mmCIF file of C-alpha atoms in Angstrom:
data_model
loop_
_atom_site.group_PDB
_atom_site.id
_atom_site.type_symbol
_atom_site.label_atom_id
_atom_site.label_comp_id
_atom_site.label_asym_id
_atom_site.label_seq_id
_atom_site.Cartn_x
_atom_site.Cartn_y
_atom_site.Cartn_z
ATOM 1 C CA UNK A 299 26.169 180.513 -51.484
ATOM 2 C CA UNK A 300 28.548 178.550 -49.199
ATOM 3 C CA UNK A 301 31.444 179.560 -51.158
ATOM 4 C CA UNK A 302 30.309 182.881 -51.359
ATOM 5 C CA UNK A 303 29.525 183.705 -47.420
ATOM 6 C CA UNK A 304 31.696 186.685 -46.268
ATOM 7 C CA UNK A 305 32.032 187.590 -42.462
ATOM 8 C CA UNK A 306 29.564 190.105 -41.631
ATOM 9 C CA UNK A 307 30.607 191.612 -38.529
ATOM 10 C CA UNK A 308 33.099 191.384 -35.814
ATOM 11 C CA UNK A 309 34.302 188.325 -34.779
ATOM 12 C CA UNK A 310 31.545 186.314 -37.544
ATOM 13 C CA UNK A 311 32.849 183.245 -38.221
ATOM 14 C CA UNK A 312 32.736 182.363 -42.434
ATOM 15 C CA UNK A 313 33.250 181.167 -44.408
ATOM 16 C CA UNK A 314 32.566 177.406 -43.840
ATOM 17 C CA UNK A 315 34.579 175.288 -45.747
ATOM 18 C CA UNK A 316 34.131 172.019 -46.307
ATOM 19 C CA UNK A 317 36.768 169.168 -45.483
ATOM 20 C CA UNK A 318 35.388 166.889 -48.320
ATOM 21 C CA UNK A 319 35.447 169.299 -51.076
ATOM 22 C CA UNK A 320 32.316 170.730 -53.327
ATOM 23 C CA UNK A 321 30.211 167.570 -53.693
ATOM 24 C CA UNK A 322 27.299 166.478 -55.498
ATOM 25 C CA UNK A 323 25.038 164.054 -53.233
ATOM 26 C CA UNK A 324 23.658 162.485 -56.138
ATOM 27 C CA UNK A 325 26.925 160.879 -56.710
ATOM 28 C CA UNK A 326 26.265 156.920 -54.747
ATOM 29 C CA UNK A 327 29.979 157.275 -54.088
ATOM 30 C CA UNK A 328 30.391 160.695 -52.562
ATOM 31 C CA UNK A 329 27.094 159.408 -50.592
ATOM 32 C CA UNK A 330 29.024 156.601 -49.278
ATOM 33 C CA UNK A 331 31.089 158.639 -47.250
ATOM 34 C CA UNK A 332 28.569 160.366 -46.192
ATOM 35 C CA UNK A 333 26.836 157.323 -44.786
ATOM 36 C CA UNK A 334 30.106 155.474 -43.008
ATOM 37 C CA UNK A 335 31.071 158.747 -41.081
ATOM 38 C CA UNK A 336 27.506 158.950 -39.996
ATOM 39 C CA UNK A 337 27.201 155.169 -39.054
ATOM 40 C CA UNK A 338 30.783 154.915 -37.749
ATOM 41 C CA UNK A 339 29.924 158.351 -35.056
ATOM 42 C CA UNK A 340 26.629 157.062 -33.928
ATOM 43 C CA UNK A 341 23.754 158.314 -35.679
ATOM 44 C CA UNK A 342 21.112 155.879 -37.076
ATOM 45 C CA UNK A 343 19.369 157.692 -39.577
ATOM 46 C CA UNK A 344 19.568 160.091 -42.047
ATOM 47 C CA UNK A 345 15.878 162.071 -41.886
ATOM 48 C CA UNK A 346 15.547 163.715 -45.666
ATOM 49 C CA UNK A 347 14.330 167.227 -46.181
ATOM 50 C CA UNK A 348 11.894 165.698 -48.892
ATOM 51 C CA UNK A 349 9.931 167.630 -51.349
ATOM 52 C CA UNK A 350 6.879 167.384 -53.431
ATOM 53 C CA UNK A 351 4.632 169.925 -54.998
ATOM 54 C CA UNK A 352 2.062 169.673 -56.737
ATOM 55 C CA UNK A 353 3.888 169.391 -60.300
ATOM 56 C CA UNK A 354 5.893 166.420 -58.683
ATOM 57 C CA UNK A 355 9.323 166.058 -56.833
ATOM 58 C CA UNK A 356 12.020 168.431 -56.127
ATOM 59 C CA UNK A 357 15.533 168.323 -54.802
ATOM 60 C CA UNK A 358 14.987 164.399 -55.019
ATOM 61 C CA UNK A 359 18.559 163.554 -56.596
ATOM 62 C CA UNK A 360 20.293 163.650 -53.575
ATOM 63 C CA UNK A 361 17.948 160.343 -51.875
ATOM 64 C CA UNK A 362 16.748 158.507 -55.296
ATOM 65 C CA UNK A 363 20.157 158.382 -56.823
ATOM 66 C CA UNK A 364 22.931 159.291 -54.228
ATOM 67 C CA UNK A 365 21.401 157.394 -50.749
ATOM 68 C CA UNK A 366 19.697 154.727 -53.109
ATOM 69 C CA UNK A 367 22.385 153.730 -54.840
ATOM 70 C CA UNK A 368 24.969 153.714 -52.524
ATOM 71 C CA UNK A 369 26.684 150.826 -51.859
ATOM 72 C CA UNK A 370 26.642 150.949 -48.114
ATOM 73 C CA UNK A 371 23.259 152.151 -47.435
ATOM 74 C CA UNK A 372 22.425 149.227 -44.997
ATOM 75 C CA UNK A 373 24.243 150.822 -42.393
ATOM 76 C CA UNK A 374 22.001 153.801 -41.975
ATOM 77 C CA UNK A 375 18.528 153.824 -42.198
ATOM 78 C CA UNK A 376 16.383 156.661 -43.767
ATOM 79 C CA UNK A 377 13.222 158.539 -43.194
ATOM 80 C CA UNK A 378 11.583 161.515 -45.215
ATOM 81 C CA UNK A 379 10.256 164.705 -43.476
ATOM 82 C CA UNK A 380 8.249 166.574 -46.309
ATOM 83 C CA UNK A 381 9.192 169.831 -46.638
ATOM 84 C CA UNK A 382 5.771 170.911 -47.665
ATOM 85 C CA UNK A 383 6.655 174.630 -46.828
ATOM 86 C CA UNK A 384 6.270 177.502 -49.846
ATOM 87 C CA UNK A 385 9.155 177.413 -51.689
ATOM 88 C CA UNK A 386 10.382 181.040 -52.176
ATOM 89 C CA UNK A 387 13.404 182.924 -53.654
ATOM 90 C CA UNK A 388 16.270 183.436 -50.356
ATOM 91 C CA UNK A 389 19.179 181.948 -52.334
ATOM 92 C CA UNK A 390 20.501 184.801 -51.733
ATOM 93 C CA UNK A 391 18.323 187.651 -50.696
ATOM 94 C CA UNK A 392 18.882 191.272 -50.258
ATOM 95 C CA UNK A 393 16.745 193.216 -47.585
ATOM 96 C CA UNK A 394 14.931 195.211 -49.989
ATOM 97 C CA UNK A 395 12.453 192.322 -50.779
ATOM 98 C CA UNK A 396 13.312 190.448 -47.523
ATOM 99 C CA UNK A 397 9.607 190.889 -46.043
ATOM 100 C CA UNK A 398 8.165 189.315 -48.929
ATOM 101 C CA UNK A 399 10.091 187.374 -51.142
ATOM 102 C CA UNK A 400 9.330 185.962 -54.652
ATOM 103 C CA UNK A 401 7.323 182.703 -54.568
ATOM 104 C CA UNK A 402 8.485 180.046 -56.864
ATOM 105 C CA UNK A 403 6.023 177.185 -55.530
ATOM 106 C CA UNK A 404 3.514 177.109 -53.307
ATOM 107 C CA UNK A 405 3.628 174.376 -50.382
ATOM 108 C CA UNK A 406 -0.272 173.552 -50.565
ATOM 109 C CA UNK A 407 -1.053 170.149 -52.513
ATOM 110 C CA UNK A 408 -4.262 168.813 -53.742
ATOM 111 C CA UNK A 409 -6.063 165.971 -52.980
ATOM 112 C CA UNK A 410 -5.041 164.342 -55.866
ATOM 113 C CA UNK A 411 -1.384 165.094 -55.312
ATOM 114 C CA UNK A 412 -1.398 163.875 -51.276
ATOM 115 C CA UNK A 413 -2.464 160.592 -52.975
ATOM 116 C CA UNK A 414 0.057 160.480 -55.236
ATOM 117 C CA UNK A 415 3.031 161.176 -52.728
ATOM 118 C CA UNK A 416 1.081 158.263 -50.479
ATOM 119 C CA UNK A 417 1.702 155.971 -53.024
ATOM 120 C CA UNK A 418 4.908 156.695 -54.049
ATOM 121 C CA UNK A 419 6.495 157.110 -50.654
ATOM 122 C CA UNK A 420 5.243 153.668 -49.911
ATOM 123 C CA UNK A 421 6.277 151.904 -53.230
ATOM 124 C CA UNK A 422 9.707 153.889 -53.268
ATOM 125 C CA UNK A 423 10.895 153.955 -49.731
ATOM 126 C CA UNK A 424 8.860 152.536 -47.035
ATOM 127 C CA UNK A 425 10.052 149.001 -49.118
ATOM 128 C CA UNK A 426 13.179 149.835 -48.707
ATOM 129 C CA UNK A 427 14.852 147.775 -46.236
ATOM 130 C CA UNK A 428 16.931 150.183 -45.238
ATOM 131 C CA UNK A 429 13.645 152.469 -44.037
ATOM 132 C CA UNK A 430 13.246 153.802 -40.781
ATOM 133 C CA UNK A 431 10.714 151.718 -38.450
ATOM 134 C CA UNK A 432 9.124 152.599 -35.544
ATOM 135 C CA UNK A 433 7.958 149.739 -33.413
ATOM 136 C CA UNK A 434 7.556 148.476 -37.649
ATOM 137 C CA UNK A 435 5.848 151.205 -38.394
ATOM 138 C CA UNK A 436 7.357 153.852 -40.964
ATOM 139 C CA UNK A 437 7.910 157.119 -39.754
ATOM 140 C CA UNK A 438 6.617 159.884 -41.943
ATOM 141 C CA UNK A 439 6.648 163.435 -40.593
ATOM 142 C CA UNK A 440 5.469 166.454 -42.202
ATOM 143 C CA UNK A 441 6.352 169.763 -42.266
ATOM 144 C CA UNK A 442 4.505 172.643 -42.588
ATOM 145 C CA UNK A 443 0.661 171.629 -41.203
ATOM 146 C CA UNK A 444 -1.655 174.051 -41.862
ATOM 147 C CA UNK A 445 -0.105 174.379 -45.338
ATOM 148 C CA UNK A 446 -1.697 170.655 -45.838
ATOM 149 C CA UNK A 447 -4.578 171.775 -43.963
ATOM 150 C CA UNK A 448 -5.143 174.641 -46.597
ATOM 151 C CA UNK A 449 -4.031 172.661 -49.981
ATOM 152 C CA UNK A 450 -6.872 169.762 -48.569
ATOM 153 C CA UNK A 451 -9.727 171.910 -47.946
ATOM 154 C CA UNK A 452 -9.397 172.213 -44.149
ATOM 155 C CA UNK A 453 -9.505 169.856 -40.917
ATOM 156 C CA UNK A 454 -11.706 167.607 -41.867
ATOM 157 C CA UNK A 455 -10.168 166.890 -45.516
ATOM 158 C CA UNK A 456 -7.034 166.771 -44.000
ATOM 159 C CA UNK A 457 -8.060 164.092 -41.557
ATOM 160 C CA UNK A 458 -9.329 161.920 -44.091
ATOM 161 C CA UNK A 459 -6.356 162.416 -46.550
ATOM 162 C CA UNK A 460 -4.116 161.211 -43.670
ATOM 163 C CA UNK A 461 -6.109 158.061 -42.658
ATOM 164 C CA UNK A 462 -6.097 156.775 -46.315
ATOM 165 C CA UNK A 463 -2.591 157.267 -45.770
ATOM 166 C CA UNK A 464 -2.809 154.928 -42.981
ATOM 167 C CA UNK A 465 -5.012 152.443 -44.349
ATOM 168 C CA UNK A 466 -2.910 152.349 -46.981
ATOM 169 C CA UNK A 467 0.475 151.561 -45.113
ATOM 170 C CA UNK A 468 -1.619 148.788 -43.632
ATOM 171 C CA UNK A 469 -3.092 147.372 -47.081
ATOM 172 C CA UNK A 470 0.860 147.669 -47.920
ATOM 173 C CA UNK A 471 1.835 144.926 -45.026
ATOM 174 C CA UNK A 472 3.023 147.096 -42.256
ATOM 175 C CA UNK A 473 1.426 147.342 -38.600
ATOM 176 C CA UNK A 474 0.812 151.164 -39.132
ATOM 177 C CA UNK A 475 2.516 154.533 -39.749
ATOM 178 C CA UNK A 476 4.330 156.558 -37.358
ATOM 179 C CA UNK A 477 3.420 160.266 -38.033
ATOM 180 C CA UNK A 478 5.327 162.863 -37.063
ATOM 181 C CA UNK A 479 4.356 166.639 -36.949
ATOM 182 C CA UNK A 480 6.871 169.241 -36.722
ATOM 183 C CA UNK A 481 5.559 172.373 -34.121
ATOM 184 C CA UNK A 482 7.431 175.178 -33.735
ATOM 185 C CA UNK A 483 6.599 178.354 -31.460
ATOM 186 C CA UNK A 484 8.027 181.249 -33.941
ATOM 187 C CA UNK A 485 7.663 181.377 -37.793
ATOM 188 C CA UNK A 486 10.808 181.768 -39.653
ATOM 189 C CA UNK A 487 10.615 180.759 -43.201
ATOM 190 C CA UNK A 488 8.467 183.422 -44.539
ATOM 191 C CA UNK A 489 5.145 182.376 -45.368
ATOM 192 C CA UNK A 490 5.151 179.993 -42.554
ATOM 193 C CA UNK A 491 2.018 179.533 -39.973
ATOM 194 C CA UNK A 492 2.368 178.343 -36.498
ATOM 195 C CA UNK A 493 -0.284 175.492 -34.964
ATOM 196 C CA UNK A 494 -2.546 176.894 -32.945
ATOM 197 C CA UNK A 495 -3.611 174.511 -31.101
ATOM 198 C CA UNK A 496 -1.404 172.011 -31.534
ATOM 199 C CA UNK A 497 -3.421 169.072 -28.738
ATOM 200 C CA UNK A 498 -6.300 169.028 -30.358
ATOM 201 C CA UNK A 499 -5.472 169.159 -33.738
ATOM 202 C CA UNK A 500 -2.897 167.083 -33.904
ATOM 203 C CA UNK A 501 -4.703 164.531 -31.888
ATOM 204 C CA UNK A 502 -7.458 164.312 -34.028
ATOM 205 C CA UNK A 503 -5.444 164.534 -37.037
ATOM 206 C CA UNK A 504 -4.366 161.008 -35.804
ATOM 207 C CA UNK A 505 -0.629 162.096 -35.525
ATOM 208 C CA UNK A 506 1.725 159.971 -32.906
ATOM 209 C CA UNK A 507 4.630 162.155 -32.233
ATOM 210 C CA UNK A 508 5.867 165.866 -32.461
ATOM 211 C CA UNK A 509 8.939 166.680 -32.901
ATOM 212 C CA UNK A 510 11.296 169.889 -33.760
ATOM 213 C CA UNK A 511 12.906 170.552 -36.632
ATOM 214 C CA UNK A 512 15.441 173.195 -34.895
ATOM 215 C CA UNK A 513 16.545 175.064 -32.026
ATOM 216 C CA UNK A 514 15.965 178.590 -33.223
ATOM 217 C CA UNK A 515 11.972 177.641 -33.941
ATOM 218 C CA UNK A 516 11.385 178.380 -30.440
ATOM 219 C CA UNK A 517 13.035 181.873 -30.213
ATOM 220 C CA UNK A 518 16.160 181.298 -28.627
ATOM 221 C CA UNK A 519 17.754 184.170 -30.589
ATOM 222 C CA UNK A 520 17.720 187.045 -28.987
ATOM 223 C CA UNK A 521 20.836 188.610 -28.999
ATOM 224 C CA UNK A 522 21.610 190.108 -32.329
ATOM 225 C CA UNK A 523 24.083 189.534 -34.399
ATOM 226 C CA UNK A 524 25.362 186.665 -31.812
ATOM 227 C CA UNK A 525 23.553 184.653 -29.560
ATOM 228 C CA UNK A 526 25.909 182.592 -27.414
ATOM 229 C CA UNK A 527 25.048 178.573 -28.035
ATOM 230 C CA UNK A 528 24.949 177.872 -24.108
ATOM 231 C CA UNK A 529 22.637 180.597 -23.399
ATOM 232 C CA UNK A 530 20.278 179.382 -26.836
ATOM 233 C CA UNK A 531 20.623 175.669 -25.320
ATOM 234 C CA UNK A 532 19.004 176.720 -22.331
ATOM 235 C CA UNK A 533 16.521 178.766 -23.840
ATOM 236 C CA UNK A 534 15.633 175.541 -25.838
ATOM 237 C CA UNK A 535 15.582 173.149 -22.940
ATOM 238 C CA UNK A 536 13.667 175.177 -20.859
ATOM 239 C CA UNK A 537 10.949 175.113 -24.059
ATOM 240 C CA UNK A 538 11.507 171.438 -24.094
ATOM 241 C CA UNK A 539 9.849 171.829 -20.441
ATOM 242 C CA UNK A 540 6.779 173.454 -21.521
ATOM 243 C CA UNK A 541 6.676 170.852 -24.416
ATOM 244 C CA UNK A 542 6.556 167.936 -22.421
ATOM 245 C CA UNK A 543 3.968 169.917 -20.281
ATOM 246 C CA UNK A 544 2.101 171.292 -22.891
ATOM 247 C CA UNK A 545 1.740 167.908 -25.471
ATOM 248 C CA UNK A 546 0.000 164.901 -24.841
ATOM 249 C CA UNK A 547 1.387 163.145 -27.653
ATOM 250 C CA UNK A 548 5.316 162.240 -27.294
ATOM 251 C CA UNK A 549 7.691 164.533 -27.776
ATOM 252 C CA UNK A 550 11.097 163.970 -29.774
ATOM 253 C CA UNK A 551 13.838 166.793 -28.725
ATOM 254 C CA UNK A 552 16.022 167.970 -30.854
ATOM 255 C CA UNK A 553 19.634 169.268 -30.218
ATOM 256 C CA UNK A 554 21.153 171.984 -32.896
ATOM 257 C CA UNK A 555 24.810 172.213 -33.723
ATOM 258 C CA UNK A 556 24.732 175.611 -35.052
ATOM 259 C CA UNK A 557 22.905 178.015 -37.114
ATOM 260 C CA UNK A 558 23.803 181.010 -39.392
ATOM 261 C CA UNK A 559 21.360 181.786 -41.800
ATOM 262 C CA UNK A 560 23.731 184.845 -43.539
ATOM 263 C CA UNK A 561 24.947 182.755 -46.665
ATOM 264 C CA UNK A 562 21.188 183.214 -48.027
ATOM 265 C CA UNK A 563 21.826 187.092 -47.636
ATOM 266 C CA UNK A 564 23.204 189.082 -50.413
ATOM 267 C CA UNK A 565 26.325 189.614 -49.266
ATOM 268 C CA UNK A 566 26.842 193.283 -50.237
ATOM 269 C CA UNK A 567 24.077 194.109 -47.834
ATOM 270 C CA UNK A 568 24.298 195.690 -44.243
ATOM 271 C CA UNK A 569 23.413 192.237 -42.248
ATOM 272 C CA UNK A 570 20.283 193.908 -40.171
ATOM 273 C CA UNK A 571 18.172 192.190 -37.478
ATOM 274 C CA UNK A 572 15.236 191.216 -40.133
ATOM 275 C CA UNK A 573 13.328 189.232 -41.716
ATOM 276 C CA UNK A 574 14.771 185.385 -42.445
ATOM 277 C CA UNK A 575 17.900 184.946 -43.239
ATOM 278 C CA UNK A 576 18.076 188.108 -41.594
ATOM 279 C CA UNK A 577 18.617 186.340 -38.379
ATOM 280 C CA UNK A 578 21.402 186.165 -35.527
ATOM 281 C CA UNK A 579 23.583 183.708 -35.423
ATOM 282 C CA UNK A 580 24.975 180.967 -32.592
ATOM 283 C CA UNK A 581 27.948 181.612 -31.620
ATOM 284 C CA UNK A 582 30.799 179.614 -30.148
ATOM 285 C CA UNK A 583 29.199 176.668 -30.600
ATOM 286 C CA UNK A 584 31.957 174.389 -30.177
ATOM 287 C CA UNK A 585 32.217 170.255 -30.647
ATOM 288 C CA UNK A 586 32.568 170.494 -26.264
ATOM 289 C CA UNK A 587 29.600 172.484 -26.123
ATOM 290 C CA UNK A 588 27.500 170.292 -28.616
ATOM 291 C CA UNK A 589 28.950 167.345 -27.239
ATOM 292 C CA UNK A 590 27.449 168.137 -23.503
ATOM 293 C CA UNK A 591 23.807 169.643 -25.192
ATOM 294 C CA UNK A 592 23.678 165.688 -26.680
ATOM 295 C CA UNK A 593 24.305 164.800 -22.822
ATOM 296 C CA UNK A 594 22.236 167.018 -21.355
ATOM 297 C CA UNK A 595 19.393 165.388 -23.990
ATOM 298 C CA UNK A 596 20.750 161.953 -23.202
ATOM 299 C CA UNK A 597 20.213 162.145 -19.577
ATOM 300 C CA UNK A 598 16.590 163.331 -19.903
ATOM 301 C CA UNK A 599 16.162 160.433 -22.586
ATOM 302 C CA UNK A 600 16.979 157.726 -20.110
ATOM 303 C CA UNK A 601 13.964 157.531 -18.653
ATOM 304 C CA UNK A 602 11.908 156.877 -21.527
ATOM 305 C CA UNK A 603 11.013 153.457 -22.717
ATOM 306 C CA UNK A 604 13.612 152.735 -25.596
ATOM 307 C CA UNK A 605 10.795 153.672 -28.122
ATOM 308 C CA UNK A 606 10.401 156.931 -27.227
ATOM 309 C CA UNK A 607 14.322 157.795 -26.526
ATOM 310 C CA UNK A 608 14.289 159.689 -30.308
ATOM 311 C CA UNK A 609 16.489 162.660 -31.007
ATOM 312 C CA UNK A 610 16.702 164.497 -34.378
ATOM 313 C CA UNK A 611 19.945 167.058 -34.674
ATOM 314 C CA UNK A 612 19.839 169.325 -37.014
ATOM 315 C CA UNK A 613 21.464 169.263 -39.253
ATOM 316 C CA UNK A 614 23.353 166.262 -41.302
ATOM 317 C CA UNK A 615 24.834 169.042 -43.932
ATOM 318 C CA UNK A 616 22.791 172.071 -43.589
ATOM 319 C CA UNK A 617 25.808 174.436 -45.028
ATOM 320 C CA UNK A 618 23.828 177.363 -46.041
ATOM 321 C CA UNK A 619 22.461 177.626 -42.512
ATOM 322 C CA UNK A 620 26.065 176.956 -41.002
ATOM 323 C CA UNK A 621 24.365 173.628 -38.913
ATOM 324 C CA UNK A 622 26.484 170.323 -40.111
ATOM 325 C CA UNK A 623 27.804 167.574 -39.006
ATOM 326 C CA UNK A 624 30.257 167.019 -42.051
ATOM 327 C CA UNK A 625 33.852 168.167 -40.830
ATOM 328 C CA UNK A 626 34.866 171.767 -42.236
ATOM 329 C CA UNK A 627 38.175 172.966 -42.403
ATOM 330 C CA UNK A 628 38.146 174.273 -39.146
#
C-alpha cells in the first residue's frame, strides 16, 4: 500500500518513501536500527499495536521475534496497547463498500480468551526486563472498551475480568498494573464505539490513566482534503483542555506527527470526504512544526509530578497512515 500511494489531489504529498528501504520488523537486525534511532532521539518506549483474537495472536512477528531478539533491546523499553478493535478489510478499500467493509475478525474476546492473553502477557513480556514500568507497575492499555465490554458479557464481567488481571500481576511479584484506556471523542475505524461515559466507567472499571491514541480521534479534521497541522494542533490542545476538565483519572496527551489515511484507499478511486480512510489529511506538517507541538506539550508537562509527565506520539512507523517517525526520503 505504501508503495502503491499516488497523490490524490493538488498539492498531496505521496508517496512516502522510506529512507531505510522495504523492511521486515521481524528481522532482530533491521529492529536494531529501529531501536538505536529511537533511543539515540529521545523516546523511551516503543508502545506495540498488539493483537489478540479470540483464535490467538496476530501481527505478533514484529515484537516476539524482531524487538525480542534484538540485540540492543535494553535501550528502549516496551509496552503493548491491545488493539482489540474489529479487524476489517481497508487494505485498500474502494468507496463502494467504504460504509461497511468486510469483517475478517471480530474484536470481542471471551472470557476464556481475556484469561489467556492475562497470562501470556505476563509470562511473555511483563518479565521482560526491558518492560515498561510505571511507578513498577506494568502498563497495559487497551483499545477499543466497549468491544471488551461486549465480548465479556457487560460491565460487571468486564470488571471482574480486569481485577483477575490485577490480582494476577500481583500473584506474579509486581506492586500492581498500570491500566490504560484509550478515549476518543469521534469513531473512525469503522465498527468503532465511543465511551459514553467515560468517569464512571472507567473509574469503576479500576483503570488508572487515559490516554489518546491520535490527534484526529478528537475531530480536528475539518477541512477536506487538507487540514493545516497548526490549525489541527490547536484543535487538539484545546480538547486536551476539556480532557483535563472533563477526567478525573490522569490524562496522558498525545502529540501526532502526521496523518494520511489515503494509502488504504483504492487508488483508482475519486478520494471523497467519506467514510475511513476516506479522511483529510494534515498538511504541512513539518519537523519545525512537530518539533514546537512536542514543546507546546512539554511546557504543560512540567508541572506534573515526573510520574504523570507521559506522552505517547503517534506514530513510531505508521506508513499507511503517513504518521512516522522513521526518516523518508524527503
Amino acid at each position: 500500500l505504501v508503495k502503491r500511494a499516488e497523490p490524490r489531489f493538488p498539492g498531496h504529498v505521496q508517496p512516502h518513501i522510506p529512507l531505510w528501504g522495504y523492511e521486515d520488523e521481524a528481522d532482530p537486525q533491521a529492529m536494531a536500527r529501529k531501536i538505536a534511532a529511537a533511543a539515540d532521539h529521545g523516546i523511551d518506549a516503543f508502545i506495540f499495536d498488539w493483537y489478540w483474537y479470540d483464535d490467538g495472536p496476530f501481527l505478533e512477528r514484529s515484537l516476539d521475534e524482531g524487538f525480542l531478539n534484538a540485540p540492543n533491546n535494553d535501550r528502549l523499553k516496551f509496552g503493548l496497547m491491545w488493539a482489540n478493535h474489529d479487524w476489517v478489510d481497508i487494505h485498500p478499500i474502494g468507496l463502494s463498500t467504504v460504509r461497511k467493509p468486510p469483517l475478517l475478525y471480530g474484536g470481542r474476546v471471551t472470557r476464556e480468551t481475556f484469561d489467556r492473553v492475562v497470562e501470556q502477557v505476563i509470562e511473555r513480556y511483563f518479565r521482560h526486563p526491558s518492560y515498561w514500568l510505571v511507578d513498577g507497575c506494568p502498563y497495559f492499555s487497551i483499545y477499543e472498551l466497549m468491544k471488551l465490554r461486549e465480548g465479556l458479557g457487560g460491565v460487571e464481567a468486564t470488571r471482574d475480568a480486569l481485577a483477575h488481571f490485577r490480582r494476577r500481576v500481583r500473584e506474579a511479584g509486581f506492586p500492581d498494573l498500570h491500566l490504560n484506556a484509550v478515549v476518543w471523542s469521534t469513531s473512525l475505524l469503522p465498527g468503532e464505539t465511543m465511551v459514553k461515559d467515560p468517569n464512571e466507567l472507567l473509574t469503576y472499571l479500576g483503570f488508572d490513566s487515559i490516554t489518546s491514541y491520535v490527534w484526529v480521534h478528537h475531530g480536528v479534521l475539518a477541512e477536506f482534503p487538507q487540514t493545516d497541522y497548526v490549525v489541527a494542533r490547536d484543535r487538539y490542545l484545546a480538547y486536551w483542555d476539556q480532557a483535563e476538565a472533563q477526567f478525573t483519572l490522569p490524562y496522558h496527551p498525545n502529540v501526532t506527527m502526521g496523518w494520511d489515511s489515503s494509502p488504504r484507499t483504492i487508488q483508482s478511486d475519486a478520494y471523497l470526504p467519506w467514510n475511513y480512510p476516506f479522511t483529510a489529511v494534515l498538511a504541512d506538517n513539518t519537523p519545525d512544526r512537530f518539533r514546537e507541538a512536542l514543546a507546546l506539550t512539554k511546557e504543560r508537562l512540567a508541572a506534573r509530578a515526573p510520574k504523570d509527565r507521559i506522552l505517547t506520539i503517534n506514530a513510531w512507523n505508521e506508513w499507511t497512515e503517513s504518521s512516522y517517525l522513521e526518516p523518508d526520503t524527503q
